[in-house]
Amino acid sequence: MGDVRKKEKKLLEEALKALKNAYVLWGFGVGASVLAQDGKVYSGCNVESWISGLGICAERCAIHHAVLHGNKKIREIAVVADAKNKSEIKPCGACLQYIADFAETPEIKIVTAKADGDKILFETVKVKMLKEMLPEPFRK
Ligand SMILES: [Zn+2]
C-alpha cells in the first residue's frame, strides 16, 4: 500500500508517538490516534496490567482522550503496533465495539500499520472501514 494519504500518514505518525509511551508488561506496544469531531487528533497507548484484561488497549485509551476533551464522535482511527513479527495488526473485538459506539458513521476508516522502532513500516499499512470489520455492532 504505497498510496497512504496525507491525513492517514499524520494519524499514523501521532499513533507512533503515543506508542513510545506504551506500558508493556507481557504483550507489545501499541499506539492509536483518533481524528475527533473537533478536528483535532487525540492519541492513546496500551497500558497493561499483570492481570490480563485489566489494562487498556491503545484504541480505547485514545477514544477516552478525545472524550475527555469534549468529543462524542470520531471520524477516523489509526493504530500502530510494535509487532513486526505478528501476522496482522487489528483492533480487538472490545475496541471495535468501542469504535462503533463513538464513530460518526459506520464508514469511518480504521488504518493500521506495523512499526519498527522509530519508523512506520508503510508497506504494512491497511485501510478498512469500520463496517467491514464489525458489520453488526451491539446496540441496545
Ligand atoms: Zn483492544
mmCIF file with all atom_site columns, C-alpha atoms and ligand atoms in Angstrom:
data_model
loop_
_atom_site.group_PDB
_atom_site.id
_atom_site.type_symbol
_atom_site.label_atom_id
_atom_site.label_alt_id
_atom_site.label_comp_id
_atom_site.label_asym_id
_atom_site.label_entity_id
_atom_site.label_seq_id
_atom_site.pdbx_PDB_ins_code
_atom_site.Cartn_x
_atom_site.Cartn_y
_atom_site.Cartn_z
_atom_site.occupancy
_atom_site.B_iso_or_equiv
_atom_site.pdbx_formal_charge
_atom_site.auth_seq_id
_atom_site.auth_comp_id
_atom_site.auth_asym_id
_atom_site.auth_atom_id
_atom_site.pdbx_PDB_model_num
ATOM   1   C  CA . MET A 1 1   ? 0.000   0.000   0.000  1.00 0.00 ? 1   MET A CA 1
ATOM   2   C  CA . GLY A 1 2   ? 2.194   2.771   -1.288 1.00 0.00 ? 2   GLY A CA 1
ATOM   3   C  CA . ASP A 1 3   ? -0.552  5.336   -1.539 1.00 0.00 ? 3   ASP A CA 1
ATOM   4   C  CA . VAL A 1 4   ? -1.015  6.447   2.047  1.00 0.00 ? 4   VAL A CA 1
ATOM   5   C  CA . ARG A 1 5   ? -2.866  9.736   2.021  1.00 0.00 ? 5   ARG A CA 1
ATOM   6   C  CA . LYS A 1 6   ? -1.626  12.732  3.963  1.00 0.00 ? 6   LYS A CA 1
ATOM   7   C  CA . LYS A 1 7   ? -4.374  12.526  6.590  1.00 0.00 ? 7   LYS A CA 1
ATOM   8   C  CA . GLU A 1 8   ? -3.684  8.853   7.255  1.00 0.00 ? 8   GLU A CA 1
ATOM   9   C  CA . LYS A 1 9   ? 0.053   9.492   7.427  1.00 0.00 ? 9   LYS A CA 1
ATOM   10  C  CA . LYS A 1 10  ? -0.444  12.216  10.036 1.00 0.00 ? 10  LYS A CA 1
ATOM   11  C  CA . LEU A 1 11  ? -2.680  9.950   12.132 1.00 0.00 ? 11  LEU A CA 1
ATOM   12  C  CA . LEU A 1 12  ? -0.194  7.086   11.909 1.00 0.00 ? 12  LEU A CA 1
ATOM   13  C  CA . GLU A 1 13  ? 2.645   9.376   12.964 1.00 0.00 ? 13  GLU A CA 1
ATOM   14  C  CA . GLU A 1 14  ? 0.680   10.565  16.007 1.00 0.00 ? 14  GLU A CA 1
ATOM   15  C  CA . ALA A 1 15  ? -0.091  6.938   16.877 1.00 0.00 ? 15  ALA A CA 1
ATOM   16  C  CA . LEU A 1 16  ? 3.616   6.119   16.645 1.00 0.00 ? 16  LEU A CA 1
ATOM   17  C  CA . LYS A 1 17  ? 4.429   8.938   19.092 1.00 0.00 ? 17  LYS A CA 1
ATOM   18  C  CA . ALA A 1 18  ? 1.882   7.514   21.548 1.00 0.00 ? 18  ALA A CA 1
ATOM   19  C  CA . LEU A 1 19  ? 3.273   4.016   21.094 1.00 0.00 ? 19  LEU A CA 1
ATOM   20  C  CA . LYS A 1 20  ? 6.527   5.184   22.650 1.00 0.00 ? 20  LYS A CA 1
ATOM   21  C  CA . ASN A 1 21  ? 4.685   5.632   25.954 1.00 0.00 ? 21  ASN A CA 1
ATOM   22  C  CA . ALA A 1 22  ? 3.037   2.211   25.894 1.00 0.00 ? 22  ALA A CA 1
ATOM   23  C  CA . TYR A 1 23  ? 3.214   0.439   29.260 1.00 0.00 ? 23  TYR A CA 1
ATOM   24  C  CA . VAL A 1 24  ? 4.071   -3.104  28.309 1.00 0.00 ? 24  VAL A CA 1
ATOM   25  C  CA . LEU A 1 25  ? 4.467   -5.997  30.737 1.00 0.00 ? 25  LEU A CA 1
ATOM   26  C  CA . TRP A 1 26  ? 3.850   -9.077  28.645 1.00 0.00 ? 26  TRP A CA 1
ATOM   27  C  CA . GLY A 1 27  ? 2.427   -8.072  25.274 1.00 0.00 ? 27  GLY A CA 1
ATOM   28  C  CA . PHE A 1 28  ? 3.671   -5.495  22.779 1.00 0.00 ? 28  PHE A CA 1
ATOM   29  C  CA . GLY A 1 29  ? 3.414   -1.750  22.414 1.00 0.00 ? 29  GLY A CA 1
ATOM   30  C  CA . VAL A 1 30  ? 0.502   -0.204  20.574 1.00 0.00 ? 30  VAL A CA 1
ATOM   31  C  CA . GLY A 1 31  ? -0.310  3.433   19.836 1.00 0.00 ? 31  GLY A CA 1
ATOM   32  C  CA . ALA A 1 32  ? -3.562  4.783   18.453 1.00 0.00 ? 32  ALA A CA 1
ATOM   33  C  CA . SER A 1 33  ? -4.833  8.166   17.384 1.00 0.00 ? 33  SER A CA 1
ATOM   34  C  CA . VAL A 1 34  ? -8.293  9.364   16.521 1.00 0.00 ? 34  VAL A CA 1
ATOM   35  C  CA . LEU A 1 35  ? -9.451  12.281  14.427 1.00 0.00 ? 35  LEU A CA 1
ATOM   36  C  CA . ALA A 1 36  ? -12.287 13.646  16.539 1.00 0.00 ? 36  ALA A CA 1
ATOM   37  C  CA . GLN A 1 37  ? -15.322 15.769  15.692 1.00 0.00 ? 37  GLN A CA 1
ATOM   38  C  CA . ASP A 1 38  ? -13.496 18.950  16.792 1.00 0.00 ? 38  ASP A CA 1
ATOM   39  C  CA . GLY A 1 39  ? -10.962 18.328  14.012 1.00 0.00 ? 39  GLY A CA 1
ATOM   40  C  CA . LYS A 1 40  ? -8.152  17.558  16.443 1.00 0.00 ? 40  LYS A CA 1
ATOM   41  C  CA . VAL A 1 41  ? -6.155  14.371  16.877 1.00 0.00 ? 41  VAL A CA 1
ATOM   42  C  CA . TYR A 1 42  ? -6.102  12.566  20.217 1.00 0.00 ? 42  TYR A CA 1
ATOM   43  C  CA . SER A 1 43  ? -3.761  9.700   20.966 1.00 0.00 ? 43  SER A CA 1
ATOM   44  C  CA . GLY A 1 44  ? -3.508  6.821   23.348 1.00 0.00 ? 44  GLY A CA 1
ATOM   45  C  CA . CYS A 1 45  ? -1.269  3.889   24.121 1.00 0.00 ? 45  CYS A CA 1
ATOM   46  C  CA . ASN A 1 46  ? -1.862  0.487   25.622 1.00 0.00 ? 46  ASN A CA 1
ATOM   47  C  CA . VAL A 1 47  ? -1.407  0.227   29.380 1.00 0.00 ? 47  VAL A CA 1
ATOM   48  C  CA . GLU A 1 48  ? -1.004  -3.341  30.603 1.00 0.00 ? 48  GLU A CA 1
ATOM   49  C  CA . SER A 1 49  ? -1.542  -4.910  33.995 1.00 0.00 ? 49  SER A CA 1
ATOM   50  C  CA . TRP A 1 50  ? -0.290  -8.202  35.333 1.00 0.00 ? 50  TRP A CA 1
ATOM   51  C  CA . ILE A 1 51  ? -3.947  -9.179  35.406 1.00 0.00 ? 51  ILE A CA 1
ATOM   52  C  CA . SER A 1 52  ? -4.943  -9.922  31.834 1.00 0.00 ? 52  SER A CA 1
ATOM   53  C  CA . GLY A 1 53  ? -7.829  -7.737  30.722 1.00 0.00 ? 53  GLY A CA 1
ATOM   54  C  CA . LEU A 1 54  ? -7.359  -5.151  33.464 1.00 0.00 ? 54  LEU A CA 1
ATOM   55  C  CA . GLY A 1 55  ? -5.238  -2.813  31.371 1.00 0.00 ? 55  GLY A CA 1
ATOM   56  C  CA . ILE A 1 56  ? -6.483  -0.933  28.351 1.00 0.00 ? 56  ILE A CA 1
ATOM   57  C  CA . CYS A 1 57  ? -5.853  -1.070  24.641 1.00 0.00 ? 57  CYS A CA 1
ATOM   58  C  CA . ALA A 1 58  ? -4.447  1.946   22.799 1.00 0.00 ? 58  ALA A CA 1
ATOM   59  C  CA . GLU A 1 59  ? -7.626  2.395   20.771 1.00 0.00 ? 59  GLU A CA 1
ATOM   60  C  CA . ARG A 1 60  ? -9.888  2.824   23.809 1.00 0.00 ? 60  ARG A CA 1
ATOM   61  C  CA . CYS A 1 61  ? -7.254  4.980   25.531 1.00 0.00 ? 61  CYS A CA 1
ATOM   62  C  CA . ALA A 1 62  ? -7.267  7.336   22.503 1.00 0.00 ? 62  ALA A CA 1
ATOM   63  C  CA . ILE A 1 63  ? -11.064 7.479   22.451 1.00 0.00 ? 63  ILE A CA 1
ATOM   64  C  CA . HIS A 1 64  ? -11.090 8.334   26.178 1.00 0.00 ? 64  HIS A CA 1
ATOM   65  C  CA . HIS A 1 65  ? -8.611  11.119  25.446 1.00 0.00 ? 65  HIS A CA 1
ATOM   66  C  CA . ALA A 1 66  ? -10.969 12.534  22.781 1.00 0.00 ? 66  ALA A CA 1
ATOM   67  C  CA . VAL A 1 67  ? -13.963 12.245  25.130 1.00 0.00 ? 67  VAL A CA 1
ATOM   68  C  CA . LEU A 1 68  ? -12.019 13.984  27.882 1.00 0.00 ? 68  LEU A CA 1
ATOM   69  C  CA . HIS A 1 69  ? -11.718 16.948  25.521 1.00 0.00 ? 69  HIS A CA 1
ATOM   70  C  CA . GLY A 1 70  ? -15.450 17.071  24.885 1.00 0.00 ? 70  GLY A CA 1
ATOM   71  C  CA . ASN A 1 71  ? -15.771 14.895  21.801 1.00 0.00 ? 71  ASN A CA 1
ATOM   72  C  CA . LYS A 1 72  ? -18.579 12.391  21.377 1.00 0.00 ? 72  LYS A CA 1
ATOM   73  C  CA . LYS A 1 73  ? -17.737 11.303  17.838 1.00 0.00 ? 73  LYS A CA 1
ATOM   74  C  CA . ILE A 1 74  ? -14.653 10.222  15.947 1.00 0.00 ? 74  ILE A CA 1
ATOM   75  C  CA . ARG A 1 75  ? -14.031 10.425  12.216 1.00 0.00 ? 75  ARG A CA 1
ATOM   76  C  CA . GLU A 1 76  ? -11.076 8.106   11.752 1.00 0.00 ? 76  GLU A CA 1
ATOM   77  C  CA . ILE A 1 77  ? -8.687  5.982   13.797 1.00 0.00 ? 77  ILE A CA 1
ATOM   78  C  CA . ALA A 1 78  ? -5.125  4.810   13.223 1.00 0.00 ? 78  ALA A CA 1
ATOM   79  C  CA . VAL A 1 79  ? -3.365  2.030   15.096 1.00 0.00 ? 79  VAL A CA 1
ATOM   80  C  CA . VAL A 1 80  ? 0.365   1.320   15.064 1.00 0.00 ? 80  VAL A CA 1
ATOM   81  C  CA . ALA A 1 81  ? 1.841   -1.740  16.745 1.00 0.00 ? 81  ALA A CA 1
ATOM   82  C  CA . ASP A 1 82  ? 5.419   -2.538  17.566 1.00 0.00 ? 82  ASP A CA 1
ATOM   83  C  CA . ALA A 1 83  ? 4.931   -6.069  16.380 1.00 0.00 ? 83  ALA A CA 1
ATOM   84  C  CA . LYS A 1 84  ? 6.711   -6.639  13.129 1.00 0.00 ? 84  LYS A CA 1
ATOM   85  C  CA . ASN A 1 85  ? 6.563   -10.405 13.624 1.00 0.00 ? 85  ASN A CA 1
ATOM   86  C  CA . LYS A 1 86  ? 2.803   -10.515 14.129 1.00 0.00 ? 86  LYS A CA 1
ATOM   87  C  CA . SER A 1 87  ? 0.836   -11.617 11.115 1.00 0.00 ? 87  SER A CA 1
ATOM   88  C  CA . GLU A 1 88  ? -1.740  -8.852  11.270 1.00 0.00 ? 88  GLU A CA 1
ATOM   89  C  CA . ILE A 1 89  ? -2.494  -5.676  13.213 1.00 0.00 ? 89  ILE A CA 1
ATOM   90  C  CA . LYS A 1 90  ? -6.134  -5.086  14.028 1.00 0.00 ? 90  LYS A CA 1
ATOM   91  C  CA . PRO A 1 91  ? -8.254  -3.783  16.884 1.00 0.00 ? 91  PRO A CA 1
ATOM   92  C  CA . CYS A 1 92  ? -9.647  -6.411  19.265 1.00 0.00 ? 92  CYS A CA 1
ATOM   93  C  CA . GLY A 1 93  ? -13.369 -7.075  19.451 1.00 0.00 ? 93  GLY A CA 1
ATOM   94  C  CA . ALA A 1 94  ? -13.846 -4.854  22.501 1.00 0.00 ? 94  ALA A CA 1
ATOM   95  C  CA . CYS A 1 95  ? -12.168 -1.950  20.716 1.00 0.00 ? 95  CYS A CA 1
ATOM   96  C  CA . LEU A 1 96  ? -14.178 -2.482  17.538 1.00 0.00 ? 96  LEU A CA 1
ATOM   97  C  CA . GLN A 1 97  ? -17.357 -2.175  19.599 1.00 0.00 ? 97  GLN A CA 1
ATOM   98  C  CA . TYR A 1 98  ? -15.987 0.963   21.276 1.00 0.00 ? 98  TYR A CA 1
ATOM   99  C  CA . ILE A 1 99  ? -15.032 2.458   17.903 1.00 0.00 ? 99  ILE A CA 1
ATOM   100 C  CA . ALA A 1 100 ? -18.579 1.714   16.710 1.00 0.00 ? 100 ALA A CA 1
ATOM   101 C  CA . ASP A 1 101 ? -20.013 3.406   19.809 1.00 0.00 ? 101 ASP A CA 1
ATOM   102 C  CA . PHE A 1 102 ? -18.147 6.629   19.005 1.00 0.00 ? 102 PHE A CA 1
ATOM   103 C  CA . ALA A 1 103 ? -17.914 6.518   15.203 1.00 0.00 ? 103 ALA A CA 1
ATOM   104 C  CA . GLU A 1 104 ? -19.524 9.332   13.257 1.00 0.00 ? 104 GLU A CA 1
ATOM   105 C  CA . THR A 1 105 ? -20.674 6.781   10.657 1.00 0.00 ? 105 THR A CA 1
ATOM   106 C  CA . PRO A 1 106 ? -20.125 3.042   10.053 1.00 0.00 ? 106 PRO A CA 1
ATOM   107 C  CA . GLU A 1 107 ? -17.951 4.119   7.117  1.00 0.00 ? 107 GLU A CA 1
ATOM   108 C  CA . ILE A 1 108 ? -15.129 5.605   9.175  1.00 0.00 ? 108 ILE A CA 1
ATOM   109 C  CA . LYS A 1 109 ? -11.679 4.289   8.333  1.00 0.00 ? 109 LYS A CA 1
ATOM   110 C  CA . ILE A 1 110 ? -9.559  2.101   10.540 1.00 0.00 ? 110 ILE A CA 1
ATOM   111 C  CA . VAL A 1 111 ? -5.933  2.494   9.457  1.00 0.00 ? 111 VAL A CA 1
ATOM   112 C  CA . THR A 1 112 ? -3.398  0.004   10.797 1.00 0.00 ? 112 THR A CA 1
ATOM   113 C  CA . ALA A 1 113 ? 0.352   -0.400  10.415 1.00 0.00 ? 113 ALA A CA 1
ATOM   114 C  CA . LYS A 1 114 ? 3.315   -2.089  11.998 1.00 0.00 ? 114 LYS A CA 1
ATOM   115 C  CA . ALA A 1 115 ? 6.234   -0.138  13.377 1.00 0.00 ? 115 ALA A CA 1
ATOM   116 C  CA . ASP A 1 116 ? 9.879   -0.979  13.736 1.00 0.00 ? 116 ASP A CA 1
ATOM   117 C  CA . GLY A 1 117 ? 11.446  1.249   16.377 1.00 0.00 ? 117 GLY A CA 1
ATOM   118 C  CA . ASP A 1 118 ? 11.110  4.850   15.239 1.00 0.00 ? 118 ASP A CA 1
ATOM   119 C  CA . LYS A 1 119 ? 9.574   4.173   11.881 1.00 0.00 ? 119 LYS A CA 1
ATOM   120 C  CA . ILE A 1 120 ? 6.249   3.142   10.492 1.00 0.00 ? 120 ILE A CA 1
ATOM   121 C  CA . LEU A 1 121 ? 6.506   0.275   8.050  1.00 0.00 ? 121 LEU A CA 1
ATOM   122 C  CA . PHE A 1 122 ? 4.398   1.892   5.343  1.00 0.00 ? 122 PHE A CA 1
ATOM   123 C  CA . GLU A 1 123 ? 4.310   -1.291  3.280  1.00 0.00 ? 123 GLU A CA 1
ATOM   124 C  CA . THR A 1 124 ? 2.208   -2.836  6.082  1.00 0.00 ? 124 THR A CA 1
ATOM   125 C  CA . VAL A 1 125 ? -0.467  -0.111  6.100  1.00 0.00 ? 125 VAL A CA 1
ATOM   126 C  CA . LYS A 1 126 ? -4.024  -1.358  5.752  1.00 0.00 ? 126 LYS A CA 1
ATOM   127 C  CA . VAL A 1 127 ? -7.158  0.737   5.495  1.00 0.00 ? 127 VAL A CA 1
ATOM   128 C  CA . LYS A 1 128 ? -10.540 -0.813  6.236  1.00 0.00 ? 128 LYS A CA 1
ATOM   129 C  CA . MET A 1 129 ? -13.952 0.537   7.011  1.00 0.00 ? 129 MET A CA 1
ATOM   130 C  CA . LEU A 1 130 ? -15.444 0.005   10.447 1.00 0.00 ? 130 LEU A CA 1
ATOM   131 C  CA . LYS A 1 131 ? -18.498 -1.696  8.928  1.00 0.00 ? 131 LYS A CA 1
ATOM   132 C  CA . GLU A 1 132 ? -16.232 -4.255  7.224  1.00 0.00 ? 132 GLU A CA 1
ATOM   133 C  CA . MET A 1 133 ? -14.531 -5.135  10.494 1.00 0.00 ? 133 MET A CA 1
ATOM   134 C  CA . LEU A 1 134 ? -17.644 -5.052  12.681 1.00 0.00 ? 134 LEU A CA 1
ATOM   135 C  CA . PRO A 1 135 ? -20.727 -5.342  10.486 1.00 0.00 ? 135 PRO A CA 1
ATOM   136 C  CA . GLU A 1 136 ? -23.166 -5.798  13.367 1.00 0.00 ? 136 GLU A CA 1
ATOM   137 C  CA . PRO A 1 137 ? -22.122 -3.801  16.458 1.00 0.00 ? 137 PRO A CA 1
ATOM   138 C  CA . PHE A 1 138 ? -24.125 -4.255  19.646 1.00 0.00 ? 138 PHE A CA 1
ATOM   139 C  CA . ARG A 1 139 ? -26.917 -1.717  20.088 1.00 0.00 ? 139 ARG A CA 1
ATOM   140 C  CA . LYS A 1 140 ? -29.426 -1.540  22.871 1.00 0.00 ? 140 LYS A CA 1
HETATM 141 ZN ZN . ZN  B 2 .   ? -8.491  -3.595  22.020 1.00 0.00 ? 1   ZN  B ZN 1
#
